[in-house]
Amino acid sequence: MLALALALSILTTADLPKLVEASFLTDRIVLLHFDEGKVRYHGKGQKRSDEEVFITPLDVDRASNRSSYSLTSQSSLTSQSDKNYRQPKQPVEVGRKSKGHHFAWFVDEWAGDRAVNKRPDHTKQHFLYLFLPTSALPNASYKIEAAGLLSQPVQLRFDPAKNVSDAVKVNLLGYVPDAPQKFAYVFAWLGDKGGLDLKPYTGAPFRVLNESTGKSVLTGTMRLRKPASNAETFHASDTPNANFVGADVYECDISALKTPGRYRVSIQGIGSSNPFSIDRDVYRTAYRAVARALYHNRSGIELKKPYTDFVRPAPHHPTLTPGFAGKLQYSTLRYLDYGSESGNLEQIKPTLKGPLEAWGWYQDAGDWDSYSSHLRVPQELLLAYELAPENFVDSELNIPESGNGIPDILDEAAWLPRFCHRLRQELLAKKYGTGGIGLRVAPDIYGGEPDGTPSYQDPRQWVASGEDPVSTYGYAGTAAQLAQTLKRIGK
C-alpha cells in the first residue's frame, strides 16, 4: 500500500489522459470524459508510415472501479452543501463507454492491409458514468477525487438551468420560427450500462429559458417518444434490438416557441441543453459551409485568395497542371460494365482510345475522382433555389463567379454541368463517342495515390469511362434544369 501511495504521489499531468469534460448527466449520474491523445498525420512529401500516435492511455480497470472515486460536498459563496456527502462517498457503480477518436494509417490500403503495426494506431475517448448513491441537490457543490485518474479534484455544482447534460439533445443549428414541430430529445447510451434509464423522470417538468435573461418562456413535461425496442433498421444484427440509439428516447415538445432569440431547454432532475437559436435564417450557416466545401472540392482550377486561405495549384488539368498533359485517357468501357468500383487494367487497357483535354469535375472522398452520383450536387442546389429563390443572392459565397449578376448558388450548380459539356464536346470532336458521356473519372487501375503527394502533383494515368445512360441522361436533365433556371432570371 505504501508503494502504491508513493507511486501515485509522483504522477504528473503528463502521465494522465486529458479530462475533457466533467458534468452531471442527471442528478444521479456524473459524467467524466477523457481523451487519450492525438495523431500527427503525414503531410506533403511524407509517407503514411510516418504518422505518429501520441497516447496517454486511461487505466480502464482503475477507471471502472467505484472505489477509485471519492465524492464530497461543501458549501461556498455561490452554492450550498449536500449533507448526504459531508463524509466521502463512493459511486454505487461505474459505467464506461469507449470509442476510437483519432486514427492513423501505417500501411498503404492499396497494399491490402490497413493499420497493421507494432505500435498504437489510434487514440480513444472514454466516458465514465458515476452512479451516485443519492441524488444531487439543486445548487449544491460537489468535489470528485480520483487518484491515478484525475490530476486534481473536480468541482461541480448541480444547476439544471445551467449545467449542460449530454442526455439533452437539440438542433444546434436551431429552428425556424414557423416550423410546425420542434423537439428536444432526451436519451443516452452508457456503454456497458446500456441505455440511460429515464423512467424515474417520466413527466418531469421542463422549461425553455431565454439565454440572455434566464427567464422561462415556455413550460411542459417530458414524455416517452420511442422505446429502445423500437426497430429502426433492417440490419437487426448491427445494433441492439435493431435500434439506432439503444436507449429509450424521451421528448420535450417546444413547438410553441416562435419568437426569435437564443434559448436552452432545462429539465428538472436532469439538466439543460446546449443553447440554440430560433431564427428565420437559421440554416444560412450550414448552407454556406456546404457550398464553400463544394468550391474547395472543385478539380481543375487553382484555389487562391481572395476566395480562400487554403491555396493550391490547379490539379488534373491537361493544360494547367504540370506533367498532366496526355494523362487523362478515354475508355469505351462503361462504368456499369467494370464489375467493380475500380475495374482492372487488363479489362480497361484494350478499350483506351486516346487522351482528353477535359477538366473540372468534383473531387470525391479525398482521392480526387469523379462519379455519376455527383450530379446530385447541381440537382439539389437547383432544387433549393427553385423552392425559395428569394433566399439566395449574388456574391454571398465568395467564389470566383461572385459578382456576375447570378446568385452564387446557381454558379456552383453550373460547375459540374459545364464539366459534362466540355467532356461531351471533346468526345464528339475526337470522334471517340456518339454524344453521350461517362462520369467515372479515376486512376484506380494504376494504383492508389502515392504517399504525401498532393493532387496537383499526381503522376498517375487517369481514365474517363465510356458513355453510359446514367451519366448521359443525368447530365441532359441537369443541363436542362440549369438552362431553364437561368432563363427565368434573364441570364
Tab-separated table of C-alpha atoms in Angstrom:
chain	number	residue	atom	x	y	z
A	1	MET	CA	0.000	0.000	0.000
A	2	LEU	CA	2.871	2.364	0.830
A	3	ALA	CA	4.498	1.635	-2.533
A	4	LEU	CA	1.202	2.339	-4.328
A	5	ALA	CA	0.762	5.605	-2.456
A	6	LEU	CA	4.284	6.695	-3.349
A	7	ALA	CA	3.747	5.781	-6.988
A	8	LEU	CA	0.546	7.783	-7.165
A	9	SER	CA	2.119	10.750	-5.446
A	10	ILE	CA	4.660	11.228	-8.233
A	11	LEU	CA	2.152	11.014	-11.108
A	12	THR	CA	2.151	14.165	-13.201
A	13	THR	CA	-0.468	15.606	-15.541
A	14	ALA	CA	1.578	14.227	-18.446
A	15	ASP	CA	1.049	10.695	-17.067
A	16	LEU	CA	-2.735	11.005	-17.229
A	17	PRO	CA	-5.141	11.306	-20.161
A	18	LYS	CA	-6.783	14.683	-20.634
A	19	LEU	CA	-10.040	15.295	-18.789
A	20	VAL	CA	-12.181	16.939	-21.469
A	21	GLU	CA	-15.389	17.355	-19.501
A	22	ALA	CA	-16.904	16.758	-16.091
A	23	SER	CA	-20.655	17.286	-15.813
A	24	PHE	CA	-23.919	15.921	-14.482
A	25	LEU	CA	-25.734	13.623	-16.909
A	26	THR	CA	-28.651	13.607	-14.463
A	27	ASP	CA	-28.907	14.305	-10.749
A	28	ARG	CA	-27.933	10.641	-10.217
A	29	ILE	CA	-25.057	10.319	-12.704
A	30	VAL	CA	-21.793	12.239	-13.122
A	31	LEU	CA	-20.015	12.068	-16.487
A	32	LEU	CA	-16.214	12.186	-16.778
A	33	HIS	CA	-14.930	12.414	-20.356
A	34	PHE	CA	-11.272	11.569	-21.073
A	35	ASP	CA	-9.234	11.913	-24.273
A	36	GLU	CA	-6.095	9.769	-24.589
A	37	GLY	CA	-4.084	11.785	-27.108
A	38	LYS	CA	-3.640	12.809	-30.725
A	39	VAL	CA	-2.176	11.754	-34.060
A	40	ARG	CA	0.442	13.634	-36.044
A	41	TYR	CA	-0.663	12.911	-39.588
A	42	HIS	CA	1.611	12.659	-42.608
A	43	GLY	CA	1.931	15.772	-44.739
A	44	LYS	CA	3.193	16.707	-48.164
A	45	GLY	CA	6.200	14.584	-49.075
A	46	GLN	CA	5.693	12.178	-46.172
A	47	LYS	CA	4.554	8.568	-46.091
A	48	ARG	CA	1.581	7.234	-44.185
A	49	SER	CA	4.043	5.198	-42.169
A	50	ASP	CA	5.470	8.496	-40.875
A	51	GLU	CA	2.320	9.125	-38.862
A	52	GLU	CA	2.722	9.063	-35.090
A	53	VAL	CA	0.256	8.429	-32.314
A	54	PHE	CA	0.846	10.260	-29.048
A	55	ILE	CA	-1.146	8.477	-26.400
A	56	THR	CA	-1.539	8.503	-22.648
A	57	PRO	CA	-3.826	5.506	-22.090
A	58	LEU	CA	-6.550	5.560	-19.494
A	59	ASP	CA	-6.240	2.887	-16.823
A	60	VAL	CA	-9.653	1.436	-17.637
A	61	ASP	CA	-9.578	-1.059	-14.788
A	62	ARG	CA	-8.986	1.708	-12.269
A	63	ALA	CA	-11.479	3.994	-14.030
A	64	SER	CA	-14.182	1.307	-13.920
A	65	ASN	CA	-13.672	0.569	-10.216
A	66	ARG	CA	-16.044	2.511	-7.984
A	67	SER	CA	-13.502	2.504	-5.139
A	68	SER	CA	-11.266	4.768	-7.270
A	69	TYR	CA	-13.565	7.731	-6.630
A	70	SER	CA	-14.441	9.872	-3.638
A	71	LEU	CA	-17.344	12.356	-3.642
A	72	THR	CA	-17.853	15.041	-1.031
A	73	SER	CA	-19.941	18.208	-0.766
A	74	GLN	CA	-19.193	21.538	0.813
A	75	SER	CA	-20.801	24.967	0.667
A	76	SER	CA	-19.310	28.050	-0.986
A	77	LEU	CA	-20.281	31.656	-1.567
A	78	THR	CA	-22.418	30.608	-4.537
A	79	SER	CA	-23.653	27.157	-3.545
A	80	GLN	CA	-24.869	25.057	-0.654
A	81	SER	CA	-23.639	21.754	0.704
A	82	ASP	CA	-25.403	18.406	0.479
A	83	LYS	CA	-25.469	16.755	3.895
A	84	ASN	CA	-25.570	13.333	2.243
A	85	TYR	CA	-21.994	13.914	1.038
A	86	ARG	CA	-20.391	15.616	4.007
A	87	GLN	CA	-18.488	12.397	4.514
A	88	PRO	CA	-16.732	10.963	1.430
A	89	LYS	CA	-18.809	8.516	-0.570
A	90	GLN	CA	-18.125	6.251	-3.488
A	91	PRO	CA	-20.347	5.751	-6.530
A	92	VAL	CA	-22.617	2.733	-6.260
A	93	GLU	CA	-21.425	1.650	-9.713
A	94	VAL	CA	-19.440	2.929	-12.697
A	95	GLY	CA	-20.281	2.579	-16.378
A	96	ARG	CA	-17.863	3.067	-19.260
A	97	LYS	CA	-18.247	3.870	-22.952
A	98	SER	CA	-15.057	3.923	-25.056
A	99	LYS	CA	-14.643	4.666	-28.738
A	100	GLY	CA	-11.890	5.425	-31.211
A	101	HIS	CA	-11.139	9.105	-31.727
A	102	HIS	CA	-8.039	9.745	-33.882
A	103	PHE	CA	-6.809	7.090	-36.331
A	104	ALA	CA	-3.531	6.630	-38.220
A	105	TRP	CA	-2.831	4.513	-41.285
A	106	PHE	CA	0.587	2.897	-41.180
A	107	VAL	CA	0.133	0.531	-44.109
A	108	ASP	CA	-0.900	1.550	-47.619
A	109	GLU	CA	-4.511	0.453	-48.211
A	110	TRP	CA	-3.604	-0.491	-51.792
A	111	ALA	CA	-1.095	-2.989	-50.413
A	112	GLY	CA	-4.022	-4.928	-48.997
A	113	ASP	CA	-3.860	-4.022	-45.299
A	114	ARG	CA	-4.610	-1.033	-43.114
A	115	ALA	CA	-3.110	-0.096	-39.798
A	116	VAL	CA	-1.255	-3.355	-39.186
A	117	ASN	CA	1.553	-2.231	-36.902
A	118	LYS	CA	3.599	-2.945	-33.844
A	119	ARG	CA	2.635	0.413	-32.341
A	120	PRO	CA	-0.674	2.110	-31.438
A	121	ASP	CA	-2.696	3.113	-34.487
A	122	HIS	CA	-5.432	5.160	-32.807
A	123	THR	CA	-6.453	7.058	-29.714
A	124	LYS	CA	-9.640	6.619	-27.743
A	125	GLN	CA	-12.140	8.727	-25.899
A	126	HIS	CA	-13.579	7.320	-22.688
A	127	PHE	CA	-16.827	8.298	-20.999
A	128	LEU	CA	-17.121	7.257	-17.351
A	129	TYR	CA	-20.546	7.318	-15.701
A	130	LEU	CA	-20.511	7.543	-11.901
A	131	PHE	CA	-23.841	6.422	-10.450
A	132	LEU	CA	-24.405	8.368	-7.229
A	133	PRO	CA	-25.773	6.812	-4.026
A	134	THR	CA	-28.265	9.692	-3.618
A	135	SER	CA	-29.493	12.391	-5.983
A	136	ALA	CA	-27.557	15.639	-6.215
A	137	LEU	CA	-29.377	18.679	-4.870
A	138	PRO	CA	-30.016	21.793	-6.981
A	139	ASN	CA	-27.406	24.487	-6.257
A	140	ALA	CA	-25.212	22.112	-4.232
A	141	SER	CA	-21.472	21.800	-4.899
A	142	TYR	CA	-19.591	18.525	-5.119
A	143	LYS	CA	-15.924	17.568	-5.227
A	144	ILE	CA	-14.738	14.451	-7.042
A	145	GLU	CA	-11.308	12.994	-6.361
A	146	ALA	CA	-9.729	10.033	-8.135
A	147	ALA	CA	-6.057	9.280	-7.518
A	148	GLY	CA	-4.343	7.971	-10.631
A	149	LEU	CA	-7.135	9.269	-12.870
A	150	LEU	CA	-7.517	12.978	-12.099
A	151	SER	CA	-4.529	15.267	-11.648
A	152	GLN	CA	-6.603	17.422	-9.291
A	153	PRO	CA	-10.067	17.332	-7.727
A	154	VAL	CA	-13.031	18.247	-9.919
A	155	GLN	CA	-15.549	20.766	-8.577
A	156	LEU	CA	-19.134	20.552	-9.827
A	157	ARG	CA	-22.327	22.423	-8.965
A	158	PHE	CA	-25.639	20.884	-9.911
A	159	ASP	CA	-27.782	23.556	-11.558
A	160	PRO	CA	-30.377	22.149	-14.000
A	161	ALA	CA	-30.854	25.613	-15.517
A	162	LYS	CA	-27.182	25.995	-16.471
A	163	ASN	CA	-25.461	22.600	-16.398
A	164	VAL	CA	-25.443	21.123	-19.904
A	165	SER	CA	-26.403	17.441	-19.813
A	166	ASP	CA	-25.114	15.208	-22.609
A	167	ALA	CA	-28.509	13.487	-22.496
A	168	VAL	CA	-30.482	16.547	-23.644
A	169	LYS	CA	-30.277	16.938	-27.432
A	170	VAL	CA	-31.409	19.897	-29.526
A	171	ASN	CA	-30.779	21.009	-33.085
A	172	LEU	CA	-27.633	23.073	-32.585
A	173	LEU	CA	-28.270	24.920	-35.847
A	174	GLY	CA	-31.605	25.956	-34.412
A	175	TYR	CA	-35.183	26.105	-35.661
A	176	VAL	CA	-37.116	28.421	-37.951
A	177	PRO	CA	-39.914	30.250	-36.068
A	178	ASP	CA	-42.779	28.800	-38.103
A	179	ALA	CA	-41.561	25.176	-38.048
A	180	PRO	CA	-44.765	23.333	-37.057
A	181	GLN	CA	-42.916	20.891	-34.783
A	182	LYS	CA	-39.818	21.425	-32.666
A	183	PHE	CA	-38.491	18.971	-30.079
A	184	ALA	CA	-35.664	18.460	-27.647
A	185	TYR	CA	-34.845	14.756	-27.256
A	186	VAL	CA	-33.530	13.085	-24.118
A	187	PHE	CA	-31.526	9.848	-24.228
A	188	ALA	CA	-28.016	8.462	-23.785
A	189	TRP	CA	-26.106	5.254	-24.414
A	190	LEU	CA	-23.907	4.432	-21.427
A	191	GLY	CA	-21.733	1.734	-22.950
A	192	ASP	CA	-21.551	-1.295	-20.659
A	193	LYS	CA	-24.534	0.051	-18.683
A	194	GLY	CA	-26.782	0.159	-21.736
A	195	GLY	CA	-29.382	2.832	-22.353
A	196	LEU	CA	-29.951	5.583	-19.801
A	197	ASP	CA	-32.962	4.701	-17.649
A	198	LEU	CA	-35.204	7.761	-17.706
A	199	LYS	CA	-38.349	6.100	-16.355
A	200	PRO	CA	-37.983	7.858	-12.958
A	201	TYR	CA	-38.093	11.192	-14.835
A	202	THR	CA	-41.212	10.467	-16.914
A	203	GLY	CA	-43.439	13.529	-16.661
A	204	ALA	CA	-40.601	15.691	-15.342
A	205	PRO	CA	-41.315	19.396	-15.923
A	206	PHE	CA	-39.112	21.289	-18.363
A	207	ARG	CA	-38.640	24.972	-19.064
A	208	VAL	CA	-37.360	26.836	-22.096
A	209	LEU	CA	-35.098	29.605	-20.817
A	210	ASN	CA	-34.094	32.785	-22.629
A	211	GLU	CA	-30.299	32.552	-22.849
A	212	SER	CA	-29.669	36.256	-22.189
A	213	THR	CA	-32.217	36.891	-19.425
A	214	GLY	CA	-32.570	33.419	-17.865
A	215	LYS	CA	-36.347	33.869	-17.842
A	216	SER	CA	-38.701	30.985	-18.576
A	217	VAL	CA	-40.646	31.478	-21.825
A	218	LEU	CA	-42.254	28.050	-22.215
A	219	THR	CA	-43.019	25.084	-19.954
A	220	GLY	CA	-44.090	21.493	-20.448
A	221	THR	CA	-43.468	17.906	-19.358
A	222	MET	CA	-41.073	15.293	-20.698
A	223	ARG	CA	-42.700	12.210	-22.198
A	224	LEU	CA	-41.656	8.981	-23.884
A	225	ARG	CA	-41.223	9.229	-27.660
A	226	LYS	CA	-39.928	5.751	-28.615
A	227	PRO	CA	-38.670	2.770	-26.568
A	228	ALA	CA	-35.285	1.145	-27.103
A	229	SER	CA	-37.117	-1.885	-28.520
A	230	ASN	CA	-38.418	0.187	-31.450
A	231	ALA	CA	-36.934	-1.345	-34.626
A	232	GLU	CA	-35.405	1.333	-36.848
A	233	THR	CA	-33.052	-0.568	-39.146
A	234	PHE	CA	-33.330	-3.626	-41.346
A	235	HIS	CA	-29.851	-4.704	-40.190
A	236	ALA	CA	-31.007	-6.259	-36.942
A	237	SER	CA	-27.614	-7.700	-36.027
A	238	ASP	CA	-25.804	-4.336	-36.211
A	239	THR	CA	-27.396	-2.711	-33.166
A	240	PRO	CA	-29.269	-3.812	-30.039
A	241	ASN	CA	-32.921	-4.513	-30.905
A	242	ALA	CA	-32.312	-3.086	-34.424
A	243	ASN	CA	-32.444	0.312	-32.707
A	244	PHE	CA	-30.021	3.076	-33.646
A	245	VAL	CA	-29.506	4.598	-30.174
A	246	GLY	CA	-30.048	1.560	-27.957
A	247	ALA	CA	-31.976	3.629	-25.432
A	248	ASP	CA	-35.461	4.871	-24.672
A	249	VAL	CA	-35.956	8.289	-26.279
A	250	TYR	CA	-37.977	10.947	-24.482
A	251	GLU	CA	-39.076	14.291	-25.881
A	252	CYS	CA	-39.828	17.833	-24.821
A	253	ASP	CA	-42.261	19.495	-27.211
A	254	ILE	CA	-41.140	23.089	-27.825
A	255	SER	CA	-43.213	23.646	-30.973
A	256	ALA	CA	-44.928	26.696	-29.481
A	257	LEU	CA	-41.591	28.548	-29.317
A	258	LYS	CA	-41.664	31.035	-32.213
A	259	THR	CA	-40.036	34.251	-31.006
A	260	PRO	CA	-36.540	34.735	-32.482
A	261	GLY	CA	-33.749	34.516	-29.914
A	262	ARG	CA	-31.291	32.209	-28.133
A	263	TYR	CA	-32.671	29.608	-25.712
A	264	ARG	CA	-31.928	26.424	-23.807
A	265	VAL	CA	-34.172	23.612	-22.540
A	266	SER	CA	-33.856	22.842	-18.810
A	267	ILE	CA	-35.343	19.624	-17.383
A	268	GLN	CA	-35.928	19.100	-13.681
A	269	GLY	CA	-33.588	16.477	-12.271
A	270	ILE	CA	-31.558	16.168	-15.470
A	271	GLY	CA	-30.034	19.432	-16.688
A	272	SER	CA	-30.123	21.656	-19.733
A	273	SER	CA	-29.450	21.501	-23.445
A	274	ASN	CA	-26.804	23.481	-25.232
A	275	PRO	CA	-28.045	26.920	-26.356
A	276	PHE	CA	-29.902	27.021	-29.674
A	277	SER	CA	-31.463	29.679	-31.883
A	278	ILE	CA	-34.921	30.462	-33.177
A	279	ASP	CA	-34.300	32.427	-36.362
A	280	ARG	CA	-35.835	32.645	-39.830
A	281	ASP	CA	-32.394	32.347	-41.445
A	282	VAL	CA	-31.033	29.738	-39.055
A	283	TYR	CA	-29.823	27.379	-41.813
A	284	ARG	CA	-27.692	30.021	-43.560
A	285	THR	CA	-24.539	28.954	-41.711
A	286	ALA	CA	-24.937	25.317	-42.767
A	287	TYR	CA	-25.701	26.289	-46.364
A	288	ARG	CA	-22.650	28.490	-46.602
A	289	ALA	CA	-20.373	25.833	-45.075
A	290	VAL	CA	-21.566	23.151	-47.518
A	291	ALA	CA	-21.436	25.437	-50.548
A	292	ARG	CA	-17.945	26.621	-49.649
A	293	ALA	CA	-16.858	22.980	-49.268
A	294	LEU	CA	-18.049	22.343	-52.823
A	295	TYR	CA	-15.874	25.172	-54.099
A	296	HIS	CA	-12.866	23.673	-52.303
A	297	ASN	CA	-13.581	20.276	-53.928
A	298	ARG	CA	-13.507	21.649	-57.479
A	299	SER	CA	-10.912	19.958	-59.653
A	300	GLY	CA	-9.045	21.637	-62.483
A	301	ILE	CA	-8.792	25.146	-61.014
A	302	GLU	CA	-6.372	26.902	-58.733
A	303	LEU	CA	-7.652	27.685	-55.248
A	304	LYS	CA	-6.389	31.131	-54.356
A	305	LYS	CA	-7.029	34.308	-52.436
A	306	PRO	CA	-9.324	36.195	-52.024
A	307	TYR	CA	-11.610	33.182	-52.383
A	308	THR	CA	-9.862	31.023	-49.804
A	309	ASP	CA	-6.920	30.844	-47.431
A	310	PHE	CA	-6.393	27.197	-48.427
A	311	VAL	CA	-4.429	27.843	-51.607
A	312	ARG	CA	-3.228	25.197	-54.056
A	313	PRO	CA	-2.398	24.972	-57.788
A	314	ALA	CA	-4.876	23.516	-60.293
A	315	PRO	CA	-4.948	19.678	-60.188
A	316	HIS	CA	-5.728	17.298	-63.067
A	317	HIS	CA	-5.950	19.971	-65.751
A	318	PRO	CA	-4.272	18.821	-69.014
A	319	THR	CA	-3.032	22.317	-69.882
A	320	LEU	CA	-2.524	23.914	-66.437
A	321	THR	CA	-1.216	21.083	-64.254
A	322	PRO	CA	2.498	20.386	-64.892
A	323	GLY	CA	3.006	16.839	-66.146
A	324	PHE	CA	-0.685	16.049	-66.611
A	325	ALA	CA	-0.858	16.609	-70.375
A	326	GLY	CA	-1.944	13.362	-72.046
A	327	LYS	CA	-2.556	11.680	-68.667
A	328	LEU	CA	-6.376	11.646	-68.966
A	329	GLN	CA	-7.363	8.864	-71.372
A	330	TYR	CA	-10.788	7.867	-72.695
A	331	SER	CA	-12.046	4.287	-72.451
A	332	THR	CA	-15.057	2.995	-74.328
A	333	LEU	CA	-15.832	0.602	-71.464
A	334	ARG	CA	-18.851	1.780	-69.488
A	335	TYR	CA	-18.533	2.073	-65.720
A	336	LEU	CA	-21.570	-0.156	-65.268
A	337	ASP	CA	-19.561	-2.907	-67.014
A	338	TYR	CA	-16.480	-2.568	-64.793
A	339	GLY	CA	-17.644	-5.333	-62.481
A	340	SER	CA	-16.146	-3.485	-59.502
A	341	GLU	CA	-15.664	0.067	-58.360
A	342	SER	CA	-12.115	0.270	-59.710
A	343	GLY	CA	-12.190	-2.075	-62.691
A	344	ASN	CA	-8.891	-3.675	-63.708
A	345	LEU	CA	-6.039	-2.851	-66.046
A	346	GLU	CA	-6.390	-5.938	-68.281
A	347	GLN	CA	-10.063	-5.186	-68.794
A	348	ILE	CA	-9.765	-1.456	-69.494
A	349	LYS	CA	-6.434	-1.092	-71.293
A	350	PRO	CA	-7.617	-2.579	-74.634
A	351	THR	CA	-10.530	-0.094	-74.690
A	352	LEU	CA	-8.434	3.080	-74.366
A	353	LYS	CA	-8.957	5.434	-77.318
A	354	GLY	CA	-6.637	8.364	-76.567
A	355	PRO	CA	-6.129	11.496	-74.468
A	356	LEU	CA	-8.744	14.064	-73.440
A	357	GLU	CA	-8.409	17.720	-72.546
A	358	ALA	CA	-11.490	17.853	-70.330
A	359	TRP	CA	-11.310	19.059	-66.740
A	360	GLY	CA	-13.421	20.344	-63.870
A	361	TRP	CA	-15.239	17.560	-62.030
A	362	TYR	CA	-15.726	17.462	-58.240
A	363	GLN	CA	-13.042	15.603	-56.282
A	364	ASP	CA	-14.504	12.687	-54.347
A	365	ALA	CA	-13.549	11.215	-50.953
A	366	GLY	CA	-10.091	12.738	-50.724
A	367	ASP	CA	-8.797	10.697	-53.687
A	368	TRP	CA	-9.900	13.194	-56.328
A	369	ASP	CA	-12.049	11.051	-58.664
A	370	SER	CA	-15.496	11.500	-60.220
A	371	TYR	CA	-18.776	9.535	-60.221
A	372	SER	CA	-22.138	9.985	-61.932
A	373	SER	CA	-23.680	10.248	-58.458
A	374	HIS	CA	-22.056	13.675	-58.160
A	375	LEU	CA	-24.835	15.011	-60.386
A	376	ARG	CA	-26.887	15.115	-57.189
A	377	VAL	CA	-24.871	18.197	-56.256
A	378	PRO	CA	-26.181	20.518	-59.003
A	379	GLN	CA	-29.602	18.869	-58.911
A	380	GLU	CA	-30.075	19.589	-55.211
A	381	LEU	CA	-28.630	23.099	-55.458
A	382	LEU	CA	-31.071	23.854	-58.265
A	383	LEU	CA	-33.950	22.372	-56.288
A	384	ALA	CA	-33.091	24.502	-53.248
A	385	TYR	CA	-33.035	27.618	-55.416
A	386	GLU	CA	-36.309	26.792	-57.165
A	387	LEU	CA	-38.069	26.217	-53.832
A	388	ALA	CA	-37.040	29.619	-52.427
A	389	PRO	CA	-35.247	31.850	-54.968
A	390	GLU	CA	-35.699	34.870	-52.699
A	391	ASN	CA	-33.281	33.320	-50.185
A	392	PHE	CA	-30.239	33.391	-52.494
A	393	VAL	CA	-28.218	36.260	-53.932
A	394	ASP	CA	-25.057	37.002	-55.855
A	395	SER	CA	-21.718	37.472	-54.035
A	396	GLU	CA	-22.701	35.665	-50.815
A	397	LEU	CA	-20.266	32.728	-51.150
A	398	ASN	CA	-17.025	34.459	-52.191
A	399	ILE	CA	-16.396	32.221	-55.215
A	400	PRO	CA	-14.693	33.232	-58.482
A	401	GLU	CA	-18.066	33.750	-60.199
A	402	SER	CA	-19.344	36.124	-57.489
A	403	GLY	CA	-20.345	39.498	-58.885
A	404	ASN	CA	-21.579	38.229	-62.263
A	405	GLY	CA	-25.219	39.045	-61.531
A	406	ILE	CA	-26.196	35.414	-60.973
A	407	PRO	CA	-26.961	34.036	-57.493
A	408	ASP	CA	-23.895	32.184	-56.260
A	409	ILE	CA	-25.879	29.004	-55.658
A	410	LEU	CA	-26.581	28.802	-59.399
A	411	ASP	CA	-22.929	29.429	-60.240
A	412	GLU	CA	-21.973	26.465	-58.062
A	413	ALA	CA	-24.782	24.407	-59.595
A	414	ALA	CA	-23.290	25.126	-63.030
A	415	TRP	CA	-19.820	23.797	-62.182
A	416	LEU	CA	-20.422	20.100	-62.887
A	417	PRO	CA	-22.755	20.520	-65.910
A	418	ARG	CA	-20.050	22.662	-67.503
A	419	PHE	CA	-17.527	19.870	-66.999
A	420	CYS	CA	-20.016	17.484	-68.606
A	421	HIS	CA	-20.369	19.905	-71.517
A	422	ARG	CA	-16.591	20.135	-72.019
A	423	LEU	CA	-16.292	16.361	-71.815
A	424	ARG	CA	-19.079	15.765	-74.341
A	425	GLN	CA	-17.700	18.309	-76.822
A	426	GLU	CA	-14.231	16.783	-76.513
A	427	LEU	CA	-15.560	13.264	-77.166
A	428	LEU	CA	-17.506	14.456	-80.197
A	429	ALA	CA	-14.590	16.455	-81.569
A	430	LYS	CA	-12.258	13.445	-81.338
A	431	LYS	CA	-14.940	11.049	-82.582
A	432	TYR	CA	-14.497	8.866	-79.502
A	433	GLY	CA	-18.231	8.502	-78.860
A	434	THR	CA	-21.732	9.089	-80.144
A	435	GLY	CA	-22.722	12.045	-77.976
A	436	GLY	CA	-23.039	10.516	-74.535
A	437	ILE	CA	-20.667	10.769	-71.571
A	438	GLY	CA	-19.372	8.648	-68.708
A	439	LEU	CA	-18.708	10.291	-65.349
A	440	ARG	CA	-16.436	7.727	-63.718
A	441	VAL	CA	-13.076	9.502	-63.961
A	442	ALA	CA	-10.358	7.802	-61.918
A	443	PRO	CA	-6.810	6.425	-61.843
A	444	ASP	CA	-7.719	3.335	-59.827
A	445	ILE	CA	-6.418	0.765	-62.312
A	446	TYR	CA	-2.977	2.358	-61.942
A	447	GLY	CA	-2.910	2.227	-58.135
A	448	GLY	CA	-3.672	4.446	-55.176
A	449	GLU	CA	-2.383	7.954	-54.691
A	450	PRO	CA	1.304	7.995	-53.667
A	451	ASP	CA	2.059	8.822	-50.034
A	452	GLY	CA	2.356	12.523	-49.343
A	453	THR	CA	1.634	13.529	-52.951
A	454	PRO	CA	-0.894	16.346	-53.402
A	455	SER	CA	-3.491	16.270	-56.175
A	456	TYR	CA	-1.658	18.832	-58.296
A	457	GLN	CA	1.458	16.585	-58.403
A	458	ASP	CA	-0.364	13.317	-59.078
A	459	PRO	CA	1.855	11.329	-61.501
A	460	ARG	CA	-0.666	8.634	-62.443
A	461	GLN	CA	-2.594	7.933	-65.626
A	462	TRP	CA	-6.342	8.686	-65.387
A	463	VAL	CA	-9.249	7.087	-67.258
A	464	ALA	CA	-12.650	8.531	-68.176
A	465	SER	CA	-15.214	5.750	-68.563
A	466	GLY	CA	-17.315	5.104	-71.674
A	467	GLU	CA	-20.625	6.833	-72.344
A	468	ASP	CA	-23.460	5.346	-70.321
A	469	PRO	CA	-27.168	6.118	-69.888
A	470	VAL	CA	-26.956	7.099	-66.213
A	471	SER	CA	-24.316	9.775	-66.804
A	472	THR	CA	-25.740	10.920	-70.139
A	473	TYR	CA	-29.384	11.315	-69.162
A	474	GLY	CA	-28.416	12.667	-65.762
A	475	TYR	CA	-26.346	15.385	-67.428
A	476	ALA	CA	-29.051	16.124	-70.006
A	477	GLY	CA	-31.707	16.593	-67.344
A	478	THR	CA	-29.445	18.673	-65.107
A	479	ALA	CA	-28.371	20.889	-68.003
A	480	ALA	CA	-31.981	21.458	-68.986
A	481	GLN	CA	-32.925	22.347	-65.422
A	482	LEU	CA	-29.984	24.759	-65.174
A	483	ALA	CA	-30.865	26.393	-68.504
A	484	GLN	CA	-34.495	26.865	-67.501
A	485	THR	CA	-33.490	28.324	-64.123
A	486	LEU	CA	-31.080	30.789	-65.702
A	487	LYS	CA	-33.688	31.739	-68.288
A	488	ARG	CA	-36.166	32.635	-65.538
A	489	ILE	CA	-33.741	35.240	-64.176
A	490	GLY	CA	-32.892	36.566	-67.609
A	491	LYS	CA	-29.420	35.045	-67.841
